[in-house]
GROMACS .gro file of C-alpha atoms in nm:
model
  118
    1MET     CA    1   0.369  -0.387  -0.369
    2ASP     CA    2   0.246  -0.406  -0.724
    3ASP     CA    3   0.267  -0.685  -0.979
    4ASP     CA    4   0.348  -0.434  -1.257
    5PRO     CA    5   0.726  -0.374  -1.265
    6ALA     CA    6   0.680  -0.027  -1.421
    7VAL     CA    7   0.452   0.084  -1.137
    8ARG     CA    8   0.690  -0.061  -0.877
    9GLU     CA    9   0.981   0.122  -1.037
   10PHE     CA   10   0.790   0.453  -1.059
   11VAL     CA   11   0.672   0.438  -0.697
   12GLY     CA   12   1.014   0.319  -0.579
   13ASP     CA   13   1.193   0.602  -0.757
   14LEU     CA   14   0.945   0.858  -0.628
   15LEU     CA   15   0.976   0.743  -0.268
   16ASP     CA   16   1.353   0.701  -0.292
   17LEU     CA   17   1.386   1.062  -0.411
   18GLU     CA   18   1.186   1.168  -0.105
   19GLY     CA   19   1.429   0.985   0.124
   20HIS     CA   20   1.217   0.678   0.199
   21GLU     CA   21   1.361   0.329   0.218
   22VAL     CA   22   1.167   0.109  -0.024
   23ARG     CA   23   1.124  -0.269  -0.043
   24PHE     CA   24   0.934  -0.445  -0.319
   25ALA     CA   25   0.721  -0.756  -0.348
   26ALA     CA   26   0.582  -0.895  -0.672
   27ASP     CA   27   0.294  -1.085  -0.511
   28GLY     CA   28   0.097  -1.117  -0.190
   29ARG     CA   29   0.288  -1.402  -0.033
   30GLU     CA   30   0.618  -1.224  -0.088
   31ALA     CA   31   0.472  -0.907   0.065
   32LEU     CA   32   0.351  -1.089   0.375
   33ALA     CA   33   0.690  -1.254   0.421
   34SER     CA   34   0.864  -0.919   0.383
   35VAL     CA   35   0.639  -0.752   0.640
   36ARG     CA   36   0.693  -1.041   0.884
   37ALA     CA   37   1.071  -1.023   0.837
   38GLN     CA   38   1.090  -0.646   0.893
   39ARG     CA   39   0.787  -0.431   0.971
   40PRO     CA   40   0.768  -0.130   0.740
   41ASP     CA   41   0.634   0.214   0.828
   42CYS     CA   42   0.367   0.177   0.558
   43VAL     CA   43   0.250  -0.075   0.297
   44LEU     CA   44   0.133   0.013  -0.054
   45LEU     CA   45  -0.084  -0.261  -0.204
   46ASP     CA   46  -0.223  -0.320  -0.549
   47VAL     CA   47  -0.563  -0.494  -0.558
   48MET     CA   48  -0.510  -0.715  -0.863
   49MET     CA   49  -0.207  -0.936  -0.809
   50PRO     CA   50  -0.117  -1.297  -0.884
   51GLY     CA   51  -0.192  -1.551  -0.612
   52MET     CA   52  -0.354  -1.326  -0.352
   53SER     CA   53  -0.549  -1.006  -0.407
   54GLY     CA   54  -0.449  -0.691  -0.223
   55HIS     CA   55  -0.767  -0.728  -0.016
   56GLU     CA   56  -0.658  -1.077   0.093
   57VAL     CA   57  -0.311  -0.950   0.183
   58LEU     CA   58  -0.465  -0.664   0.378
   59ALA     CA   59  -0.690  -0.903   0.571
   60GLU     CA   60  -0.387  -1.116   0.669
   61LEU     CA   61  -0.186  -0.807   0.763
   62ARG     CA   62  -0.467  -0.685   0.988
   63LEU     CA   63  -0.485  -1.023   1.167
   64ALA     CA   64  -0.109  -1.041   1.225
   65ASP     CA   65   0.044  -0.934   1.554
   66GLY     CA   66   0.076  -0.554   1.538
   67GLY     CA   67  -0.097  -0.542   1.200
   68ALA     CA   68  -0.400  -0.348   1.318
   69ASP     CA   69  -0.204  -0.022   1.331
   70LEU     CA   70   0.015  -0.072   1.024
   71PRO     CA   71  -0.068   0.203   0.770
   72VAL     CA   72  -0.185   0.052   0.440
   73VAL     CA   73  -0.257   0.238   0.116
   74ILE     CA   74  -0.432   0.054  -0.164
   75LEU     CA   75  -0.341   0.152  -0.521
   76THR     CA   76  -0.591   0.020  -0.771
   77ALA     CA   77  -0.697   0.053  -1.131
   78LEU     CA   78  -1.037  -0.064  -1.006
   79ALA     CA   79  -1.118   0.257  -0.821
   80ASP     CA   80  -1.494   0.237  -0.861
   81GLU     CA   81  -1.720   0.283  -0.559
   82ALA     CA   82  -1.747  -0.090  -0.487
   83GLN     CA   83  -1.370  -0.147  -0.488
   84THR     CA   84  -1.308   0.166  -0.284
   85TRP     CA   85  -1.566   0.057  -0.027
   86GLN     CA   86  -1.415  -0.293  -0.016
   87GLY     CA   87  -1.073  -0.140   0.053
   88TRP     CA   88  -1.205   0.081   0.332
   89SER     CA   89  -1.406  -0.209   0.477
   90ALA     CA   90  -1.099  -0.433   0.477
   91GLY     CA   91  -0.913  -0.175   0.684
   92ALA     CA   92  -0.716   0.028   0.431
   93ASP     CA   93  -0.609   0.367   0.557
   94TYR     CA   94  -0.639   0.516   0.209
   95VAL     CA   95  -0.744   0.404  -0.139
   96LEU     CA   96  -0.587   0.571  -0.444
   97GLY     CA   97  -0.702   0.503  -0.798
   98LYS     CA   98  -0.455   0.444  -1.080
   99PRO     CA   99  -0.330   0.637  -1.249
  100PHE     CA  100  -0.257   0.845  -0.940
  101ASP     CA  101  -0.090   1.179  -0.894
  102SER     CA  102   0.254   1.144  -0.737
  103GLU     CA  103   0.198   1.452  -0.519
  104GLN     CA  104  -0.124   1.303  -0.387
  105LEU     CA  105   0.057   0.981  -0.294
  106LEU     CA  106   0.328   1.180  -0.113
  107GLN     CA  107   0.062   1.381   0.073
  108VAL     CA  108  -0.117   1.064   0.182
  109LEU     CA  109   0.209   0.911   0.307
  110ALA     CA  110   0.300   1.232   0.493
  111TYR     CA  111  -0.044   1.239   0.653
  112LEU     CA  112  -0.016   0.875   0.761
  113ALA     CA  113   0.334   0.935   0.901
  114ASP     CA  114   0.209   1.235   1.101
  115ALA     CA  115  -0.097   1.045   1.224
  116ASP     CA  116   0.128   0.757   1.334
  117HIS     CA  117   0.340   0.988   1.551
  118GLU     CA  118   0.059   1.179   1.723
   0.00000   0.00000   0.00000
């Protein structure tokens, strides 16, 4: 989930080409509703979004039934040490700074998928 349509489209196209099913949300409330309606294999979250920050969404996801083991990757333009630590502390499985390398994102998702099936 990212509030920037260009980032959503890029990530969606990348993941679609790799055979992943992709759903989008433009803000935190929409993302939470989408996860509640149908649990995904992984959630990609932007930190800076309208309404709720990615950290707030992550906190709610972690408190939800079954949310403790849902893989979450934070994508952020604010990838300084404080933001990265906040993401890890909130329970993110991985924090990637923007702009990010598409291969790195795919490697992170593959790692999380493998870790989920061990």
